[in-house]
Short mmCIF file of C-alpha atoms in Angstrom, two decimals:
data_model
loop_
_atom_site.label_atom_id
_atom_site.label_comp_id
_atom_site.label_asym_id
_atom_site.label_seq_id
_atom_site.Cartn_x
_atom_site.Cartn_y
_atom_site.Cartn_z
CA MET A 1 128.49 87.63 82.80
CA GLU A 2 125.60 89.95 81.93
CA SER A 3 123.08 88.39 84.33
CA GLN A 4 125.43 88.64 87.32
CA LYS A 5 126.29 92.24 86.48
CA PHE A 6 122.60 93.11 86.31
CA ALA A 7 121.92 91.25 89.57
CA LYS A 8 124.66 93.25 91.31
CA GLU A 9 123.03 96.44 90.03
CA LEU A 10 119.79 95.25 91.65
CA ILE A 11 121.59 94.62 94.96
CA ASP A 12 123.04 98.14 94.86
CA PHE A 13 119.62 99.58 94.02
CA ILE A 14 118.00 97.75 96.95
CA TYR A 15 120.69 98.82 99.41
CA GLN A 16 120.24 102.44 98.38
CA SER A 17 116.48 102.00 98.91
CA PRO A 18 115.90 100.98 102.55
CA THR A 19 112.35 102.43 102.54
CA ALA A 20 109.69 103.23 99.94
CA PHE A 21 110.76 106.88 100.14
CA HIS A 22 114.34 105.99 99.27
CA ALA A 23 113.20 103.62 96.53
CA VAL A 24 111.35 106.47 94.83
CA ASP A 25 114.39 108.69 95.25
CA SER A 26 116.56 106.00 93.61
CA VAL A 27 114.06 105.61 90.77
CA GLU A 28 113.89 109.36 90.18
CA LYS A 29 117.68 109.57 89.91
CA ILE A 30 117.71 106.82 87.25
CA LEU A 31 114.91 108.52 85.32
CA SER A 32 116.55 111.95 85.47
CA ASP A 33 119.85 110.52 84.25
CA CYS A 34 117.97 109.00 81.29
CA GLY A 35 116.36 112.26 80.20
CA TYR A 36 112.99 112.00 81.94
CA LYS A 37 111.50 115.31 83.08
CA GLU A 38 109.89 115.62 86.50
CA ILE A 39 106.39 117.12 86.53
CA PHE A 40 104.21 117.92 89.51
CA GLU A 41 100.57 117.19 90.31
CA ASN A 42 99.77 120.74 91.35
CA GLU A 43 101.08 122.32 88.15
CA LYS A 44 99.64 122.58 84.66
CA TRP A 45 101.04 119.88 82.39
CA GLU A 46 102.25 120.52 78.86
CA LEU A 47 102.97 117.13 77.36
CA ASN A 48 104.29 116.30 73.90
CA LYS A 49 104.42 113.15 71.84
CA GLU A 50 107.69 111.30 72.43
CA GLY A 51 108.09 113.21 75.68
CA LYS A 52 109.47 111.40 78.76
CA TYR A 53 108.11 112.38 82.17
CA PHE A 54 107.70 111.24 85.77
CA VAL A 55 105.55 112.32 88.70
CA SER A 56 105.63 111.21 92.35
CA LYS A 57 103.01 110.87 95.07
CA ASN A 58 103.78 111.18 98.78
CA SER A 59 107.47 110.71 97.87
CA SER A 60 106.79 106.95 98.16
CA ALA A 61 105.10 106.21 94.80
CA VAL A 62 106.19 107.27 91.32
CA ILE A 63 104.91 106.95 87.76
CA ALA A 64 107.17 107.26 84.71
CA PHE A 65 105.77 107.47 81.20
CA GLN A 66 106.97 107.91 77.64
CA ILE A 67 104.35 109.23 75.22
CA GLY A 68 104.15 107.32 71.97
CA ASN A 69 104.09 108.80 68.49
CA GLY A 70 100.90 107.00 67.42
CA GLU A 71 97.27 107.86 68.00
CA LEU A 72 96.72 107.32 71.72
CA GLU A 73 93.15 106.05 71.47
CA GLU A 74 94.24 103.44 68.90
CA GLU A 75 97.56 102.33 70.41
CA GLY A 76 96.70 102.50 74.11
CA PHE A 77 98.93 102.37 77.17
CA ARG A 78 101.54 99.69 77.87
CA ILE A 79 101.66 99.63 81.67
CA ILE A 80 103.89 97.76 84.12
CA GLY A 81 103.02 98.01 87.80
CA ALA A 82 105.07 97.12 90.89
CA HIS A 83 105.30 98.32 94.49
CA THR A 84 107.95 100.10 96.55
CA ASP A 85 107.14 98.88 100.07
CA SER A 86 108.21 95.72 101.91
CA PRO A 87 107.26 94.13 105.26
CA CYS A 88 109.20 95.63 108.16
CA PHE A 89 108.83 97.46 111.48
CA ARG A 90 107.72 101.07 111.83
CA ILE A 91 108.82 103.23 114.76
CA LYS A 92 105.93 104.59 116.84
CA PRO A 93 105.65 108.16 118.17
CA LEU A 94 107.40 108.73 121.53
CA PRO A 95 109.17 105.40 121.00
CA GLU A 96 111.71 105.39 123.82
CA ILE A 97 111.22 102.62 126.42
CA VAL A 98 113.60 101.87 129.31
CA SER A 99 114.04 98.35 130.65
CA GLU A 100 115.67 97.54 134.00
CA ASN A 101 116.77 101.17 134.30
CA ALA A 102 119.55 100.18 131.92
CA TYR A 103 118.48 99.24 128.38
CA LEU A 104 116.97 101.68 125.91
CA LYS A 105 114.45 100.07 123.53
CA LEU A 106 112.28 101.50 120.76
CA ASN A 107 108.53 101.00 120.57
CA THR A 108 107.64 99.67 117.11
CA GLU A 109 104.75 98.12 115.24
CA VAL A 110 104.74 95.59 112.45
CA TYR A 111 104.24 96.86 108.90
CA GLY A 112 102.80 94.26 106.52
CA GLY A 113 103.36 90.54 107.02
CA PRO A 114 107.03 89.82 107.71
CA ILE A 115 108.33 86.44 108.86
CA LEU A 116 108.94 87.77 112.34
CA ASN A 117 111.64 85.43 113.62
CA THR A 118 113.94 86.32 110.71
CA TRP A 119 114.31 89.79 112.23
CA LEU A 120 115.86 88.46 115.45
CA ASP A 121 119.59 88.73 116.20
CA ARG A 122 120.38 90.81 113.11
CA PRO A 123 122.09 94.21 113.01
CA LEU A 124 119.38 96.74 112.11
CA ALA A 125 119.44 100.34 110.93
CA ILE A 126 116.85 103.14 110.66
CA ALA A 127 115.64 105.06 107.62
CA GLY A 128 112.63 107.03 106.45
CA ARG A 129 111.24 110.52 106.08
CA VAL A 130 111.27 113.44 108.51
CA THR A 131 108.83 116.34 108.22
CA LEU A 132 110.14 119.79 109.15
CA LYS A 133 108.65 123.22 109.71
CA SER A 134 108.53 125.64 106.79
CA ASN A 135 107.22 129.14 106.12
CA ASN A 136 103.95 127.65 104.85
CA ILE A 137 102.02 125.77 107.54
CA MET A 138 100.17 123.75 104.87
CA LYS A 139 103.35 122.74 103.08
CA PRO A 140 105.99 121.58 105.55
CA MET A 141 109.34 120.40 104.23
CA THR A 142 110.33 116.75 104.08
CA ARG A 143 113.81 115.24 104.19
CA LEU A 144 114.97 111.67 103.72
CA VAL A 145 117.16 110.17 106.41
CA ASN A 146 119.20 106.98 106.45
CA VAL A 147 121.06 106.10 109.63
CA ASN A 148 123.17 103.56 107.79
CA ARG A 149 124.80 102.09 110.89
CA PRO A 150 124.02 98.90 112.86
CA ILE A 151 122.49 100.68 115.84
CA LEU A 152 119.67 98.27 116.74
CA ILE A 153 119.08 94.58 117.41
CA ILE A 154 116.12 92.45 118.47
CA PRO A 155 117.75 89.81 120.69
CA ASN A 156 116.42 86.28 120.99
CA LEU A 157 115.71 84.59 124.31
CA ALA A 158 118.27 81.93 125.21
CA ILE A 159 117.14 78.32 124.71
CA HIS A 160 117.85 77.70 128.40
CA MET A 161 114.93 80.02 129.22
CA ASN A 162 112.78 78.95 126.29
CA ARG A 163 113.02 75.19 125.87
CA ASN A 164 110.30 75.09 123.20
CA VAL A 165 111.99 77.57 120.90
CA ASN A 166 112.89 74.91 118.31
CA THR A 167 109.43 73.36 118.26
CA GLY A 168 107.65 76.62 117.53
CA ILE A 169 106.62 79.59 119.65
CA ALA A 170 104.38 82.59 119.07
CA LEU A 171 106.25 85.89 119.13
CA ASN A 172 104.35 88.75 120.76
CA GLU A 173 104.80 91.83 118.60
CA GLN A 174 104.60 94.26 121.54
CA LYS A 175 106.76 92.27 123.94
CA ASP A 176 109.25 90.10 122.05
CA LEU A 177 110.09 92.24 119.03
CA LEU A 178 111.20 95.60 120.41
CA PRO A 179 114.72 96.53 119.24
CA VAL A 180 117.44 97.42 121.73
CA VAL A 181 119.42 100.60 121.07
CA GLY A 182 121.98 100.43 123.84
CA LEU A 183 122.72 101.03 127.51
CA ILE A 184 121.65 104.30 129.08
CA ASN A 185 124.57 106.42 130.20
CA ASP A 186 125.84 109.98 129.92
CA ASN A 187 126.10 109.61 126.15
CA LEU A 188 122.75 107.86 125.65
CA GLN A 189 119.74 109.51 127.27
CA LYS A 190 116.17 108.26 127.10
CA ASP A 191 114.45 111.59 126.48
CA ASN A 192 113.84 112.37 122.80
CA PHE A 193 116.45 109.87 121.59
CA ILE A 194 114.89 109.55 118.14
CA LEU A 195 114.28 113.28 117.71
CA LYS A 196 117.84 114.04 118.77
CA LEU A 197 119.18 111.40 116.39
CA MET A 198 117.14 112.81 113.50
CA ALA A 199 118.24 116.38 114.29
CA GLN A 200 121.85 115.22 114.33
CA GLU A 201 121.56 113.29 111.05
CA LEU A 202 119.80 116.15 109.25
CA GLN A 203 121.79 118.91 110.98
CA VAL A 204 118.67 120.79 112.07
CA ASN A 205 117.38 122.02 115.42
CA ILE A 206 115.15 119.54 117.21
CA GLU A 207 112.41 122.20 117.37
CA GLU A 208 112.18 122.15 113.57
CA ILE A 209 111.03 118.51 113.53
CA LEU A 210 107.26 118.09 113.24
CA ASP A 211 106.98 114.33 112.76
CA PHE A 212 108.60 111.32 111.11
CA ASP A 213 107.94 108.12 109.14
CA LEU A 214 110.79 105.87 110.27
CA PHE A 215 111.34 102.17 109.67
CA LEU A 216 113.85 99.49 110.63
CA TYR A 217 115.83 97.68 107.94
CA GLU A 218 118.53 95.03 107.78
CA PHE A 219 121.94 96.67 107.86
CA GLU A 220 123.76 93.95 105.91
CA LYS A 221 123.83 94.39 102.14
CA GLY A 222 122.57 91.67 99.80
CA SER A 223 124.93 89.39 97.91
CA LEU A 224 125.23 86.79 95.19
CA ILE A 225 125.47 83.31 96.68
CA GLY A 226 125.53 79.68 95.57
CA ILE A 227 128.43 77.63 94.24
CA ASN A 228 128.06 79.38 90.87
CA ASN A 229 126.74 82.70 92.20
CA GLU A 230 123.35 81.76 90.78
CA PHE A 231 121.25 83.16 93.63
CA ILE A 232 120.49 86.66 94.93
CA SER A 233 120.17 86.85 98.72
CA SER A 234 118.79 90.21 99.85
CA SER A 235 116.18 92.10 101.79
CA ARG A 236 113.24 93.70 99.96
CA LEU A 237 113.46 91.69 96.75
CA ASP A 238 109.67 91.74 97.03
CA ASP A 239 109.04 93.98 95.23
CA LEU A 240 112.06 96.15 94.47
CA ALA A 241 113.29 93.53 92.00
CA MET A 242 110.28 94.24 89.78
CA VAL A 243 110.58 98.01 90.35
CA HIS A 244 114.21 97.85 89.20
CA ALA A 245 113.50 95.64 86.17
CA GLY A 246 110.57 97.82 85.07
CA ILE A 247 112.40 101.11 85.45
CA ILE A 248 115.44 99.83 83.56
CA ALA A 249 113.17 98.50 80.80
CA ILE A 250 111.30 101.78 80.30
CA THR A 251 114.54 103.80 80.24
CA LYS A 252 115.93 101.47 77.58
CA ALA A 253 112.76 101.60 75.48
CA SER A 254 112.88 103.42 72.16
CA TYR A 255 109.97 105.47 70.88
CA SER A 256 107.04 103.54 69.43
CA LYS A 257 103.37 104.13 68.69
CA ALA A 258 102.08 103.11 72.13
CA THR A 259 102.52 105.15 75.32
CA LYS A 260 104.68 103.35 77.90
CA VAL A 261 103.97 103.62 81.63
CA MET A 262 105.83 102.28 84.67
CA VAL A 263 103.94 102.74 87.94
CA CYS A 264 105.49 102.04 91.35
CA PHE A 265 102.75 102.00 93.99
CA ASP A 266 103.24 102.14 97.75
CA ASN A 267 101.47 100.29 100.58
CA GLU A 268 100.77 97.03 98.75
CA GLU A 269 101.85 95.13 101.86
CA VAL A 270 99.07 96.73 103.93
CA GLY A 271 96.20 96.60 101.45
CA SER A 272 96.93 99.44 98.97
CA SER A 273 94.10 101.62 100.31
CA THR A 274 96.10 104.86 100.51
CA LYS A 275 96.37 107.86 98.21
CA GLN A 276 99.63 106.41 96.87
CA GLY A 277 98.43 102.80 96.71
CA ALA A 278 96.99 100.72 93.89
CA GLY A 279 93.56 101.09 95.48
CA SER A 280 93.60 104.84 94.85
CA PRO A 281 92.64 106.69 91.64
CA MET A 282 96.28 107.80 91.24
CA LEU A 283 97.03 105.79 88.09
CA ALA A 284 93.61 106.26 86.47
CA GLN A 285 93.79 110.02 86.97
CA LEU A 286 97.29 110.18 85.50
CA LEU A 287 96.23 108.24 82.40
CA GLU A 288 93.21 110.47 81.90
CA ARG A 289 95.35 113.55 82.42
CA ILE A 290 97.73 112.39 79.68
CA THR A 291 94.72 112.01 77.41
CA ILE A 292 93.48 115.51 78.18
CA CYS A 293 96.93 117.04 77.69
CA LEU A 294 97.04 115.54 74.20
CA ASP A 295 93.82 117.42 73.36
CA LEU A 296 91.63 114.31 73.49
CA ASP A 297 88.26 113.98 75.23
CA ARG A 298 86.88 111.50 77.75
CA GLU A 299 85.48 109.32 74.99
CA ALA A 300 89.02 108.98 73.64
CA TYR A 301 90.22 108.09 77.13
CA PHE A 302 87.85 105.14 77.35
CA ARG A 303 88.85 104.03 73.86
CA THR A 304 92.48 104.22 74.92
CA LEU A 305 91.84 102.02 77.96
CA SER A 306 90.19 99.40 75.76
CA ASN A 307 93.42 99.16 73.76
CA SER A 308 95.72 99.08 76.80
CA PHE A 309 97.44 96.28 78.72
CA LEU A 310 98.82 96.02 82.28
CA ILE A 311 101.55 93.72 83.57
CA SER A 312 101.16 93.51 87.34
CA ALA A 313 104.71 92.61 88.39
CA ASP A 314 105.04 91.20 91.90
CA LEU A 315 107.29 88.33 92.89
CA ALA A 316 106.04 84.72 92.77
CA HIS A 317 106.64 81.62 94.88
CA ALA A 318 109.18 79.08 93.69
CA VAL A 319 108.98 75.48 94.91
CA HIS A 320 110.86 75.27 98.21
CA PRO A 321 113.46 72.47 98.12
CA ASN A 322 112.73 71.47 101.74
CA THR A 323 108.93 71.70 101.60
CA ALA A 324 108.09 70.77 98.02
CA GLU A 325 104.72 69.38 99.12
CA LYS A 326 103.49 72.94 99.71
CA ALA A 327 103.44 73.61 95.95
CA ASP A 328 100.81 72.61 93.41
CA PRO A 329 101.47 69.03 92.23
CA VAL A 330 101.80 70.05 88.57
CA ASN A 331 102.67 73.76 88.26
CA ARG A 332 106.01 74.02 90.05
CA PRO A 333 108.10 77.15 89.36
CA ILE A 334 111.86 76.80 89.80
CA ILE A 335 114.38 79.58 90.37
CA ASN A 336 116.27 80.65 87.22
CA LYS A 337 113.74 79.02 84.89
CA GLY A 338 112.04 82.26 83.87
CA PRO A 339 109.19 84.64 84.82
CA VAL A 340 106.13 83.12 86.49
CA ILE A 341 102.55 83.84 85.42
CA LYS A 342 100.24 83.77 88.46
CA ILE A 343 96.73 82.33 88.08
CA SER A 344 93.87 81.95 90.57
CA ALA A 345 90.26 80.79 90.26
CA ARG A 346 89.46 83.17 93.15
CA GLN A 347 90.62 86.07 90.96
CA SER A 348 93.29 87.04 93.46
CA TYR A 349 95.36 87.42 90.29
CA THR A 350 94.07 89.08 87.11
CA SER A 351 95.54 86.57 84.66
CA ASP A 352 93.08 84.94 82.25
CA SER A 353 93.63 82.96 79.06
CA PHE A 354 93.70 86.15 76.96
CA SER A 355 96.23 88.03 79.07
CA VAL A 356 98.30 84.89 79.68
CA GLY A 357 98.45 84.35 75.92
CA VAL A 358 99.64 87.91 75.37
CA TYR A 359 102.44 87.68 77.95
CA GLU A 360 103.52 84.23 76.77
CA ALA A 361 103.81 85.56 73.21
CA ILE A 362 105.87 88.52 74.47
CA CYS A 363 108.23 86.19 76.33
CA LYS A 364 108.55 83.89 73.32
CA LYS A 365 109.53 86.85 71.15
CA ALA A 366 112.08 87.91 73.81
CA LEU A 367 113.46 84.31 73.94
CA VAL A 368 112.47 84.10 77.61
CA PRO A 369 110.98 80.90 79.10
CA VAL A 370 107.74 81.14 81.08
CA GLN A 371 106.45 79.25 84.13
CA LYS A 372 103.04 79.19 85.79
CA PHE A 373 101.99 79.35 89.43
CA VAL A 374 98.73 78.32 91.04
CA ASN A 375 98.18 77.68 94.73
CA ARG A 376 97.46 74.22 96.03
CA SER A 377 93.69 73.85 96.04
CA ASP A 378 93.72 73.68 99.85
CA GLU A 379 95.81 76.86 100.25
CA ARG A 380 94.34 80.32 99.79
CA GLY A 381 97.54 82.25 98.99
CA GLY A 382 97.92 86.02 98.64
CA SER A 383 96.99 88.73 96.17
CA THR A 384 98.70 91.75 94.65
CA ILE A 385 98.23 95.09 92.88
CA GLY A 386 96.66 93.63 89.72
CA PRO A 387 93.16 92.92 91.06
CA ILE A 388 93.22 96.12 93.11
CA SER A 389 94.13 98.21 90.06
CA SER A 390 91.33 96.53 88.10
CA GLN A 391 88.82 98.16 90.44
CA HIS A 392 89.76 101.49 88.83
CA LEU A 393 90.97 100.45 85.37
CA ASP A 394 89.03 97.84 83.39
CA ILE A 395 91.89 96.87 81.09
CA ASN A 396 93.40 93.51 80.20
CA SER A 397 95.97 92.51 82.80
CA VAL A 398 98.31 89.67 83.68
CA ASP A 399 99.93 88.99 87.07
CA MET A 400 103.51 87.76 86.98
CA GLY A 401 106.77 87.90 88.86
CA SER A 402 110.18 86.35 89.22
CA PRO A 403 110.18 83.20 91.39
CA ILE A 404 111.67 83.47 94.88
CA ILE A 405 111.98 81.45 98.08
CA ALA A 406 111.38 82.79 101.60
CA MET A 407 109.06 85.61 100.53
CA HIS A 408 108.61 88.17 103.34
CA SER A 409 111.68 86.94 105.21
CA ILE A 410 114.11 89.70 106.13
CA ARG A 411 116.33 88.02 103.52
CA GLU A 412 114.69 86.55 100.44
CA LEU A 413 116.24 84.29 97.80
CA ALA A 414 115.92 84.90 94.04
CA GLY A 415 117.65 83.85 90.84
CA VAL A 416 120.32 85.81 88.97
CA GLU A 417 119.07 84.68 85.56
CA ASP A 418 115.42 85.37 86.42
CA HIS A 419 116.02 89.05 87.04
CA LEU A 420 117.54 89.59 83.61
CA MET A 421 114.84 87.50 81.94
CA ALA A 422 112.08 89.54 83.59
CA GLU A 423 113.69 92.78 82.40
CA ARG A 424 113.99 91.42 78.86
CA SER A 425 110.31 90.48 78.83
CA PHE A 426 109.46 94.03 79.94
CA GLU A 427 111.62 95.49 77.17
CA GLU A 428 109.79 93.38 74.62
CA PHE A 429 106.43 94.40 76.07
CA TYR A 430 107.30 98.07 75.66
CA LYS A 431 108.19 97.42 72.02
CA SER A 432 104.74 95.91 71.28
#
């Protein structure tokens, strides 16, 4: 079954991408295998029509683009945006903490807005980026690391000592959510545990390590579940599902008049206000640079933007079967019923009647059904990269995503059919 095969590819992609750094690495491998050429910000670009390129930022954001064969200022950009990061825990500097002269714990802080109690009592692993000394003090080396073993756990407190646990308790992020590594003994010493572990994993001397960006992730791989394998249960579906669908769509796309762009931002879960986030000029500068490299001026750049369109792809909320009253009384997305257009009077989503009409027409042409999401009028809801990108790019934009349940849980629930339908809508968009 094509949809299940594609869903399994997504699960593999997610498991190979435990952090934003690894997600970009996974994306770059797909792009390279499909004939895309890597270019670098600090080098002079020589771009050609029908050329396929990608460029990364901070090793945690990446933009792929395929230059069309039409006139850029007339055909515009066809852009899909998603994000590489997910809520989790980040390891602090000097993280080793000893409890009762016996247990070794790691000092962590929360990244983004995870559902905290879903991280308890689960085997956890560590992954991220390590920065190493080089011959150039201004350009240290970086290496990815993935300790793909269940070496950590955040244990719950027994109900006998916490009688209110099933009626709701507040978890203290500094006290209740520190992961346990093991028992201190001759083989496990407190001093420099993390640095020693990184040196061992990377096979370098500990003195070579300057710093690290390390995160916890769920060790268990995602899976297809449900009586008919109709669901995807996995960590980091938000938003690696849209990253995967968008990257596959752009690599499948044939040449056309418009220039196709797939941008994977970082740091959406913490506000996007970083050099690699949607709140930065990263995308706007890349689009202008493409314009310049095609021997066009700034006037042509603005004309190009006016003929461009952005799909902001970030997962949407499906109606929860156990708490259906939390959804809008009329607009009620269901898993495996198609992509969801997200709409908000507060403009927390960019969708308006024009952009909604465009995306609906694209889905109709792709034979993909469409659903709509609005928050209950007494619930504020969240936002995403669409409105943030609009602060730098005044182009028509729609916010959409596949419907899921348990967003920001360590293990989210999506639909097998939805993932394939989203990718098909992206393919059709890139044809337009």
